[in-house]
Short mmCIF file of C-alpha atoms in Angstrom, two decimals:
data_model
loop_
_atom_site.label_atom_id
_atom_site.label_comp_id
_atom_site.label_asym_id
_atom_site.label_seq_id
_atom_site.Cartn_x
_atom_site.Cartn_y
_atom_site.Cartn_z
CA MET A 333 -219.23 95.83 187.20
CA ASP A 334 -216.34 95.88 184.72
CA LEU A 335 -213.28 93.75 185.56
CA VAL A 336 -210.09 95.71 184.89
CA ILE A 337 -206.99 93.53 184.40
CA GLU A 338 -203.71 94.03 182.60
CA VAL A 339 -203.02 91.39 179.93
CA GLU A 340 -199.23 91.43 179.62
CA PRO A 341 -197.47 89.58 176.77
CA GLY A 342 -195.48 86.47 177.64
CA GLY A 343 -195.03 82.85 176.75
CA GLY A 344 -198.01 80.79 175.66
CA GLY A 345 -199.85 83.38 173.58
CA THR A 346 -202.99 85.42 174.32
CA THR A 347 -204.86 82.67 176.18
CA ALA A 348 -201.99 82.24 178.62
CA ALA A 349 -201.73 86.01 179.09
CA VAL A 350 -205.44 86.27 179.98
CA TYR A 351 -205.07 83.27 182.31
CA ARG A 352 -202.16 84.90 184.17
CA ALA A 353 -204.01 88.21 184.53
CA LEU A 354 -207.16 86.54 185.88
CA ARG A 355 -205.21 84.28 188.23
CA SER A 356 -203.37 87.32 189.61
CA ALA A 357 -206.67 89.16 190.21
CA ILE A 358 -208.03 86.14 192.10
CA ALA A 359 -204.84 85.66 194.11
CA ASP A 360 -204.60 89.22 195.41
CA GLY A 361 -208.32 89.55 196.17
CA ARG A 362 -209.33 91.96 193.41
CA ALA A 363 -211.70 89.21 192.23
CA PRO A 364 -212.91 87.86 195.60
CA ALA A 365 -214.46 84.48 196.34
CA GLY A 366 -218.04 84.26 195.09
CA HIS A 367 -217.60 87.13 192.63
CA ARG A 368 -219.32 86.63 189.26
CA LEU A 369 -216.93 87.15 186.35
CA PRO A 370 -218.03 88.86 183.12
CA ALA A 371 -219.30 86.70 180.30
CA THR A 372 -216.54 85.62 177.93
CA ARG A 373 -217.95 87.79 175.14
CA VAL A 374 -218.01 90.90 177.37
CA LEU A 375 -214.51 90.42 178.79
CA ALA A 376 -213.09 89.66 175.35
CA ALA A 377 -214.51 92.93 174.01
CA ASP A 378 -213.13 94.87 177.01
CA LEU A 379 -209.66 93.36 176.60
CA GLY A 380 -209.56 93.54 172.82
CA VAL A 381 -208.85 89.79 172.44
CA SER A 382 -210.73 86.89 170.93
CA ARG A 383 -213.56 85.25 172.81
CA GLY A 384 -211.77 81.91 172.43
CA SER A 385 -208.76 83.24 174.39
CA VAL A 386 -210.98 84.25 177.32
CA ALA A 387 -212.93 80.97 177.18
CA GLY A 388 -209.67 79.01 177.23
CA ALA A 389 -208.42 80.96 180.26
CA TYR A 390 -211.72 80.35 182.09
CA GLU A 391 -211.55 76.61 181.37
CA ARG A 392 -207.99 76.32 182.68
CA LEU A 393 -208.80 78.25 185.87
CA ALA A 394 -211.89 76.10 186.42
CA ALA A 395 -209.82 72.93 185.99
CA GLU A 396 -207.41 74.19 188.65
CA GLY A 397 -210.27 74.91 191.08
CA HIS A 398 -210.10 78.72 190.92
CA LEU A 399 -213.42 79.15 189.07
CA ILE A 400 -216.81 77.44 189.15
CA ALA A 401 -219.07 77.45 186.08
CA LYS A 402 -222.80 77.30 186.83
CA VAL A 403 -225.08 76.53 183.91
CA GLY A 404 -227.44 79.42 183.30
CA ALA A 405 -225.90 81.55 186.04
CA GLY A 406 -222.34 82.34 184.95
CA THR A 407 -218.76 81.81 186.07
CA PHE A 408 -217.80 82.54 189.68
CA VAL A 409 -214.58 82.77 191.68
CA ALA A 410 -214.34 79.66 193.85
CA SER A 411 -214.17 79.85 197.62
CA GLY A 412 -211.62 77.89 199.57
CA PRO A 413 -207.85 77.45 199.62
CA ALA A 414 -207.49 77.01 195.86
CA SER A 415 -208.62 80.59 195.15
CA VAL A 416 -206.60 82.36 197.85
CA ARG A 417 -202.93 83.27 197.63
CA ALA A 418 -200.78 85.60 199.68
CA ALA A 419 -200.73 89.14 198.34
CA ARG A 420 -197.44 90.50 197.13
CA PRO A 421 -195.76 92.82 199.65
CA VAL A 422 -196.19 96.48 198.78
CA ALA A 423 -193.51 99.10 199.43
CA ASP A 424 -194.41 101.48 202.24
CA PRO A 425 -192.01 104.43 202.11
CA LEU A 426 -194.39 107.25 203.12
CA ARG A 427 -194.61 108.63 206.65
CA PRO A 428 -196.44 111.57 208.32
CA ARG A 429 -194.72 114.92 208.51
CA ALA A 430 -192.24 115.53 211.32
CA GLY A 431 -193.99 116.17 214.60
CA TRP A 432 -197.22 114.34 213.72
CA THR A 433 -197.83 111.76 216.44
CA LEU A 434 -201.63 111.38 216.33
CA THR A 435 -203.23 108.04 215.48
CA PRO A 436 -206.95 107.17 215.16
CA LEU A 437 -208.88 106.49 218.35
CA PRO A 438 -211.26 103.49 218.48
CA ALA A 439 -214.75 104.43 217.29
CA SER A 440 -217.61 103.62 219.65
CA GLY A 441 -219.11 101.24 217.10
CA SER A 442 -215.87 99.39 216.40
CA VAL A 443 -215.82 97.48 219.69
CA PRO A 444 -218.39 94.98 221.03
CA LYS A 445 -221.13 96.67 223.04
CA PRO A 446 -220.53 95.99 226.76
CA ARG A 447 -223.34 94.64 228.90
CA TYR A 448 -223.37 97.74 231.10
CA ASP A 449 -222.61 100.52 228.62
CA PHE A 450 -221.94 103.74 230.54
CA ARG A 451 -219.71 105.21 227.81
CA THR A 452 -220.12 108.93 227.14
CA GLY A 453 -221.26 110.74 224.01
CA ILE A 454 -223.55 108.04 222.64
CA PRO A 455 -227.31 108.73 222.31
CA ASP A 456 -229.95 106.00 222.32
CA PRO A 457 -230.97 105.30 218.69
CA SER A 458 -234.10 103.44 219.83
CA LEU A 459 -235.61 106.81 220.81
CA PHE A 460 -235.22 108.29 217.34
CA PRO A 461 -238.28 108.47 214.97
CA PHE A 462 -236.74 106.61 212.06
CA ASP A 463 -240.01 106.26 210.13
CA THR A 464 -240.54 110.02 210.12
CA TRP A 465 -236.93 110.66 209.13
CA ARG A 466 -237.03 108.13 206.27
CA ARG A 467 -240.20 109.75 204.95
CA LEU A 468 -238.65 113.22 204.96
CA VAL A 469 -235.37 112.14 203.34
CA GLY A 470 -237.23 110.12 200.71
CA ALA A 471 -239.43 113.10 199.89
CA GLU A 472 -236.41 115.39 199.46
CA LEU A 473 -234.66 112.89 197.19
CA ARG A 474 -237.74 112.88 194.97
CA LEU A 475 -237.96 116.66 194.75
CA ARG A 476 -236.44 118.22 191.66
CA ALA A 477 -236.19 121.52 193.54
CA ASN A 478 -233.10 120.27 195.38
CA ASN A 479 -231.19 119.99 192.09
CA PRO A 480 -229.48 116.67 192.93
CA GLY A 481 -227.39 116.96 189.79
CA THR A 482 -225.71 120.22 190.85
CA TYR A 483 -223.40 121.35 193.64
CA GLY A 484 -224.93 123.06 196.66
CA ASP A 485 -224.19 126.15 198.72
CA PRO A 486 -220.99 125.64 200.78
CA ALA A 487 -222.65 127.51 203.66
CA GLY A 488 -225.39 124.88 203.74
CA HIS A 489 -228.89 124.38 202.38
CA PRO A 490 -230.69 127.75 202.67
CA ALA A 491 -233.80 126.18 204.22
CA LEU A 492 -231.72 124.46 206.91
CA ARG A 493 -229.79 127.62 207.75
CA ALA A 494 -233.08 129.47 208.20
CA ALA A 495 -234.55 126.64 210.29
CA ILE A 496 -231.48 126.54 212.56
CA ALA A 497 -231.67 130.31 213.08
CA ARG A 498 -235.34 130.07 214.06
CA TYR A 499 -234.72 127.07 216.32
CA LEU A 500 -231.86 128.77 218.17
CA GLY A 501 -233.88 131.93 218.66
CA TYR A 502 -236.80 129.98 220.12
CA ALA A 503 -234.99 127.27 222.13
CA ARG A 504 -231.71 128.99 223.06
CA SER A 505 -232.54 132.71 223.15
CA VAL A 506 -229.86 133.29 220.50
CA ARG A 507 -230.50 136.29 218.27
CA THR A 508 -229.33 135.24 214.82
CA THR A 509 -230.29 135.03 211.16
CA ALA A 510 -229.76 132.51 208.40
CA ASP A 511 -226.84 134.60 207.10
CA ASP A 512 -224.91 133.86 210.33
CA VAL A 513 -225.27 130.08 209.97
CA VAL A 514 -222.72 127.83 208.28
CA VAL A 515 -223.72 124.15 208.22
CA THR A 516 -220.93 121.69 209.05
CA ASN A 517 -220.37 117.96 209.47
CA GLY A 518 -220.63 118.20 213.25
CA THR A 519 -218.77 120.14 215.93
CA GLN A 520 -215.34 118.78 215.07
CA HIS A 521 -215.66 120.00 211.50
CA ALA A 522 -216.74 123.43 212.73
CA LEU A 523 -213.69 123.67 215.00
CA ASP A 524 -211.43 122.65 212.13
CA LEU A 525 -212.83 125.38 209.88
CA ILE A 526 -212.49 128.01 212.61
CA ALA A 527 -208.90 127.04 213.34
CA ARG A 528 -207.99 127.04 209.63
CA VAL A 529 -209.07 130.64 209.09
CA MET A 530 -208.07 132.13 212.46
CA LEU A 531 -204.95 130.41 213.77
CA ARG A 532 -201.33 130.10 212.69
CA PRO A 533 -198.80 127.53 213.93
CA GLY A 534 -197.51 128.70 217.28
CA ASP A 535 -200.67 130.62 218.24
CA VAL A 536 -202.08 129.88 221.69
CA VAL A 537 -205.52 128.32 222.20
CA ALA A 538 -206.98 127.95 225.69
CA VAL A 539 -209.14 124.92 226.49
CA GLU A 540 -210.86 123.68 229.63
CA GLU A 541 -208.99 121.16 231.76
CA PRO A 542 -210.45 118.63 232.16
CA GLY A 543 -212.13 119.12 228.83
CA TYR A 544 -213.14 117.74 225.46
CA PRO A 545 -210.17 115.69 224.09
CA PRO A 546 -211.06 115.82 220.35
CA ALA A 547 -210.89 119.63 220.39
CA ARG A 548 -207.46 119.58 222.03
CA ARG A 549 -206.21 116.97 219.53
CA LEU A 550 -207.52 118.99 216.60
CA PHE A 551 -205.84 122.24 217.67
CA ALA A 552 -202.57 120.45 218.42
CA SER A 553 -202.60 118.78 214.98
CA LEU A 554 -202.49 122.23 213.37
CA GLY A 555 -199.33 123.23 215.20
CA VAL A 556 -201.17 125.40 217.71
CA ARG A 557 -199.97 125.63 221.32
CA VAL A 558 -202.80 124.33 223.51
CA ALA A 559 -203.00 125.70 227.05
CA GLY A 560 -205.18 123.89 229.59
CA VAL A 561 -207.10 126.18 231.97
CA PRO A 562 -208.65 124.83 235.20
CA VAL A 563 -212.38 124.70 235.83
CA ASP A 564 -213.98 125.41 239.21
CA GLU A 565 -217.58 125.50 240.49
CA GLU A 566 -218.32 128.58 238.34
CA GLY A 567 -216.71 127.32 235.16
CA LEU A 568 -213.50 128.21 233.33
CA VAL A 569 -211.14 130.18 235.62
CA VAL A 570 -210.72 133.35 233.55
CA ALA A 571 -207.93 134.63 235.80
CA ASP A 572 -205.77 131.70 234.66
CA LEU A 573 -206.16 132.34 230.93
CA PRO A 574 -202.81 132.91 229.18
CA ALA A 575 -202.47 136.49 228.02
CA ALA A 576 -201.31 135.35 224.57
CA ALA A 577 -204.40 133.22 223.84
CA ARG A 578 -206.01 134.11 220.51
CA LEU A 579 -208.94 131.75 220.99
CA VAL A 580 -210.72 130.22 223.99
CA TYR A 581 -212.77 127.04 223.58
CA VAL A 582 -215.44 126.57 226.28
CA THR A 583 -218.57 124.50 227.03
CA PRO A 584 -220.38 126.94 229.35
CA SER A 585 -223.91 125.52 229.28
CA HIS A 586 -222.80 122.04 230.35
CA GLN A 587 -219.08 121.74 230.97
CA PHE A 588 -217.60 118.57 229.57
CA PRO A 589 -216.92 116.33 231.44
CA LEU A 590 -217.72 117.82 234.88
CA GLY A 591 -221.24 118.90 233.93
CA ARG A 592 -221.15 122.24 235.72
CA VAL A 593 -222.75 125.42 234.36
CA MET A 594 -220.66 128.56 233.95
CA SER A 595 -222.06 131.27 236.23
CA LEU A 596 -223.42 134.53 234.81
CA ALA A 597 -220.66 136.51 236.51
CA ARG A 598 -217.99 134.26 235.02
CA ARG A 599 -219.57 134.58 231.58
CA HIS A 600 -219.35 138.37 231.73
CA GLU A 601 -215.78 138.11 233.00
CA LEU A 602 -214.80 135.90 230.05
CA LEU A 603 -216.46 138.21 227.52
CA ASP A 604 -214.71 141.22 229.02
CA TRP A 605 -211.36 139.37 228.88
CA ALA A 606 -211.87 138.53 225.20
CA ARG A 607 -212.77 142.13 224.39
CA ARG A 608 -209.70 143.51 226.12
CA ARG A 609 -207.36 140.90 224.64
CA ARG A 610 -208.96 141.00 221.18
CA ALA A 611 -209.42 137.24 221.34
CA ALA A 612 -212.17 134.97 220.03
CA ILE A 613 -214.40 132.62 222.02
CA VAL A 614 -215.77 129.36 220.64
CA GLU A 615 -218.91 128.48 222.60
CA ASP A 616 -219.76 124.79 222.27
CA ASP A 617 -223.43 124.32 223.15
CA TYR A 618 -222.85 120.78 224.43
CA ASP A 619 -225.93 118.61 225.15
CA SER A 620 -228.11 121.61 226.04
CA GLU A 621 -231.24 120.01 224.55
CA PHE A 622 -231.39 117.54 227.42
CA ARG A 623 -231.91 119.81 230.42
CA PHE A 624 -233.59 118.19 233.42
CA SER A 625 -233.92 121.10 235.85
CA ALA A 626 -233.23 124.81 236.20
CA ARG A 627 -233.71 127.45 233.53
CA PRO A 628 -230.62 127.73 231.30
CA LEU A 629 -228.52 130.89 231.46
CA GLU A 630 -228.23 133.06 228.39
CA PRO A 631 -225.52 131.83 226.00
CA LEU A 632 -222.30 133.78 225.63
CA ARG A 633 -223.38 134.51 222.05
CA THR A 634 -226.45 136.35 223.36
CA LEU A 635 -224.52 138.25 226.06
CA ASP A 636 -221.71 139.21 223.68
CA GLY A 637 -221.75 142.84 222.59
CA SER A 638 -218.39 142.91 220.84
CA GLY A 639 -218.86 140.21 218.17
CA ARG A 640 -216.17 137.85 219.49
CA VAL A 641 -218.19 134.64 220.02
CA LEU A 642 -218.54 131.83 217.50
CA TYR A 643 -221.42 129.59 218.58
CA VAL A 644 -221.05 125.90 217.67
CA GLY A 645 -223.67 123.16 217.86
CA THR A 646 -224.44 119.68 216.56
CA PHE A 647 -227.37 117.36 215.97
CA SER A 648 -225.31 114.27 216.81
CA LYS A 649 -226.66 113.89 220.36
CA CYS A 650 -230.21 115.16 219.96
CA MET A 651 -230.68 113.11 216.77
CA LEU A 652 -228.00 110.65 215.55
CA PRO A 653 -224.19 110.82 215.23
CA ALA A 654 -224.44 109.14 211.81
CA LEU A 655 -226.18 112.22 210.37
CA ARG A 656 -222.92 114.19 210.72
CA THR A 657 -224.66 117.56 210.78
CA GLY A 658 -223.79 120.58 212.89
CA PHE A 659 -223.42 124.33 212.53
CA VAL A 660 -221.47 127.39 213.54
CA LEU A 661 -222.76 130.96 213.90
CA VAL A 662 -220.07 133.14 212.34
CA PRO A 663 -219.47 136.88 212.88
CA PRO A 664 -219.65 138.87 209.60
CA GLY A 665 -215.92 139.56 209.40
CA LEU A 666 -215.07 135.83 209.35
CA ARG A 667 -217.97 134.64 207.21
CA PRO A 668 -216.45 134.74 203.68
CA ALA A 669 -213.23 133.07 204.81
CA LEU A 670 -214.99 130.33 206.75
CA ILE A 671 -217.42 129.56 203.93
CA ALA A 672 -214.46 129.36 201.53
CA ALA A 673 -212.70 126.97 203.93
CA ARG A 674 -215.83 124.82 203.99
CA GLN A 675 -215.92 124.79 200.21
CA LEU A 676 -212.26 123.77 200.01
CA SER A 677 -212.49 121.04 202.65
CA ASP A 678 -215.55 119.06 201.52
CA GLY A 679 -217.69 121.19 199.25
CA TYR A 680 -221.15 121.58 200.67
CA GLY A 681 -222.49 118.48 202.46
CA GLN A 682 -225.51 116.29 201.74
CA THR A 683 -228.21 118.49 200.23
CA ALA A 684 -231.11 116.06 200.63
CA VAL A 685 -230.25 115.32 204.27
CA GLN A 686 -229.95 119.04 205.05
CA ALA A 687 -233.27 119.77 203.36
CA ALA A 688 -234.93 116.92 205.29
CA LEU A 689 -233.49 118.24 208.55
CA ALA A 690 -234.96 121.67 207.79
CA ARG A 691 -238.38 120.04 207.43
CA PHE A 692 -237.77 117.97 210.57
CA ILE A 693 -237.16 121.19 212.53
CA ASP A 694 -239.88 123.35 210.99
CA ASP A 695 -242.56 120.64 211.22
CA GLY A 696 -241.94 120.39 214.98
CA GLU A 697 -240.55 116.85 214.77
CA LEU A 698 -237.24 117.80 216.40
CA ALA A 699 -238.99 119.44 219.34
CA ARG A 700 -241.27 116.41 219.79
CA HIS A 701 -238.32 114.01 219.62
CA VAL A 702 -236.28 116.05 222.12
CA ARG A 703 -239.20 116.13 224.57
CA ARG A 704 -239.63 112.35 224.39
CA ALA A 705 -235.89 111.70 224.67
CA ARG A 706 -235.55 114.18 227.54
CA ARG A 707 -238.11 112.27 229.59
CA ALA A 708 -236.28 108.99 228.98
CA TYR A 709 -232.87 110.46 229.76
CA ALA A 710 -234.17 112.26 232.86
CA ASP A 711 -235.24 108.92 234.32
CA ARG A 712 -231.82 107.38 233.62
CA HIS A 713 -230.06 110.43 235.03
CA ALA A 714 -232.06 110.24 238.25
CA ARG A 715 -231.46 106.51 238.68
CA ILE A 716 -227.70 106.83 238.14
CA VAL A 717 -227.40 109.80 240.50
CA ALA A 718 -229.37 107.91 243.17
CA GLY A 719 -227.21 104.82 242.73
CA LEU A 720 -223.98 106.80 242.97
CA HIS A 721 -225.16 108.56 246.13
CA GLU A 722 -225.43 105.16 247.81
CA MET A 723 -221.79 104.26 247.08
CA PRO A 724 -219.39 105.11 249.95
CA GLY A 725 -216.65 107.57 249.12
CA VAL A 726 -218.41 108.90 246.01
CA GLU A 727 -219.43 112.55 245.55
CA VAL A 728 -221.73 113.29 242.61
CA VAL A 729 -221.00 116.52 240.74
CA PRO A 730 -224.33 118.38 240.38
CA SER A 731 -225.52 118.54 236.78
CA ALA A 732 -228.79 119.59 235.22
CA ALA A 733 -228.29 118.62 231.59
CA GLY A 734 -226.53 116.32 229.19
CA LEU A 735 -226.02 112.59 228.76
CA HIS A 736 -223.48 111.84 231.48
CA VAL A 737 -222.82 112.17 235.21
CA THR A 738 -219.46 112.75 236.91
CA ALA A 739 -218.67 111.44 240.39
CA LEU A 740 -215.56 112.42 242.38
CA LEU A 741 -213.78 109.77 244.46
CA ARG A 742 -212.89 110.70 248.03
CA PRO A 743 -209.89 109.08 249.77
CA VAL A 744 -210.64 105.94 251.76
CA SER A 745 -209.24 104.77 255.10
CA SER A 746 -206.23 102.51 254.79
CA SER A 747 -206.47 99.01 256.24
CA ARG A 748 -203.10 99.42 257.90
CA ALA A 749 -203.16 100.88 261.41
CA GLY A 750 -201.95 104.45 261.67
CA SER A 751 -201.48 104.90 257.94
CA GLY A 752 -204.43 107.32 257.54
CA SER A 753 -206.34 107.56 254.26
CA ARG A 754 -205.26 106.82 250.72
CA ALA A 755 -206.40 108.02 247.32
CA ARG A 756 -208.14 105.57 245.03
CA ASP A 757 -206.81 104.97 241.53
CA PRO A 758 -209.68 105.61 239.08
CA ALA A 759 -207.76 104.08 236.16
CA ARG A 760 -207.52 100.78 238.05
CA ILE A 761 -211.19 101.00 239.00
CA VAL A 762 -212.23 101.57 235.38
CA ALA A 763 -210.06 98.69 234.16
CA ALA A 764 -211.51 96.33 236.79
CA ALA A 765 -215.05 97.48 236.02
CA ARG A 766 -214.57 96.83 232.30
CA ARG A 767 -213.41 93.31 233.04
CA ALA A 768 -216.75 92.87 234.81
CA GLY A 769 -218.68 94.22 231.81
CA VAL A 770 -219.10 97.81 233.04
CA ALA A 771 -217.79 100.37 230.51
CA LEU A 772 -217.16 103.89 231.83
CA ASP A 773 -214.47 106.61 231.84
CA HIS A 774 -212.50 108.44 234.49
CA LEU A 775 -211.47 112.09 234.63
CA GLY A 776 -207.89 111.25 233.69
CA ASP A 777 -209.21 110.42 230.22
CA TYR A 778 -210.00 114.13 229.73
CA VAL A 779 -206.59 115.65 230.47
CA PRO A 780 -203.25 115.18 228.68
CA PRO A 781 -200.90 112.48 229.99
CA GLY A 782 -199.02 113.58 233.06
CA VAL A 783 -201.51 116.30 234.06
CA ALA A 784 -202.92 115.85 237.57
CA VAL A 785 -206.69 115.82 237.96
CA GLN A 786 -209.03 115.06 240.83
CA PRO A 787 -209.89 111.32 240.91
CA GLY A 788 -213.34 110.78 239.46
CA LEU A 789 -215.57 108.59 237.29
CA VAL A 790 -217.68 109.61 234.30
CA LEU A 791 -220.82 107.62 233.45
CA GLY A 792 -222.83 108.18 230.29
CA PHE A 793 -226.44 107.07 230.11
CA GLY A 794 -227.38 107.46 226.45
CA ALA A 795 -226.12 104.04 225.36
CA VAL A 796 -227.01 101.94 228.41
CA ASP A 797 -230.04 99.64 228.34
CA PRO A 798 -232.42 101.03 231.01
CA ALA A 799 -233.25 97.48 232.09
CA VAL A 800 -229.69 96.88 233.34
CA ILE A 801 -228.85 100.28 234.86
CA ASP A 802 -229.39 99.15 238.46
CA GLU A 803 -227.55 95.89 237.86
CA GLY A 804 -224.64 97.76 236.29
CA LEU A 805 -224.44 100.20 239.20
CA SER A 806 -224.40 97.29 241.64
CA GLN A 807 -221.50 95.77 239.73
CA LEU A 808 -219.67 99.11 239.83
CA ALA A 809 -220.27 99.36 243.58
CA ARG A 810 -218.75 95.91 244.06
CA THR A 811 -215.75 96.96 241.98
CA LEU A 812 -215.29 100.08 244.09
#
């Protein structure tokens, strides 16, 4: 790799100028410890100076302990105190626009994995067929047909769009075609594209409460007014939707985080509301691949007769989050605008990965993987539900799909005579559990600060080692 330095004139001639430039690059880390410097002939040609000037600078830096010359190998930046200096302070005058208060949340992989990992939203990578996936990606990279030297279709690789349409028709009873499909970098990207082309600052978006925090954060970041709507045993309470809402974001097949399924009557009620109010519905098909009992109800997209549902899905849970591949089914009137938004935001995605995913679906590998993973997750689901049922004061919310279980906390009797019962503080329970190595969430994590929610715990089972599930539940019971 070329070393780019600025040789500025000063006292001592060219050799001294090269010395100062190299010493500065070492001091501020641009030439890190162990880095191999260019040969004197190469650097001299790049800088337009004599080879003797570069050689003299190298010799002086080596004498001071900043460089190490190895016969036959080259010249390297030394490690240790002699080669490290404090970087110069850099001015930092830029700030976010007024009103922007969001900061990054910790990524699941940025913290040490807890012993009892009941965090939500994390699938088990050990279940994924990596050998098959590597073979398919390698084959696509070798194929000239994918035109790796050109830019792809912003709507997504045509073969993947067709494969997704076939898969949804077979596995979800969704009537669709490849023309409806726009490939995205996951659900969050799909929501961003939808919001860009449909919403203006000040518009109202309705979301479930408790619900999926990243969706709420995304809408709020665009200057949209986000209205939380309660969820009961049948799903989103349509009667509580704000009349001004232009878009409703729901997870009807497996409500996040409660895990309930929106009833058929409530689905029709929501569709009728959207038709009368001329609003749009974003249906997030959350974790529907991992269904452990009961036949799934027809999606809103299938029941919709007025063209007001955008159906969003992702392969992050059923495959791997690192693939960053999802999709949205777009009604015809929105399609050109949404594809243009995709093109403006990040172009078109990874062509070889999309082509490999199309093969993965059409060859039946996705269906085989989902069946294997579903069996593994069903066992974990059953063990966690059984363990929670044995804990006093805990009520498990029935769920038939997904990668997490929610348990409500009932009040407990106070130890003081005549004082009745008292509510338990799930935030304190979660904090105490994490100190004991048990990582989990509580329902308060899924509502905005200051919003009241029923006390409850949320346990994921995609990331936890099956060998320690029972041990982790015992530790949680002791914490409770």
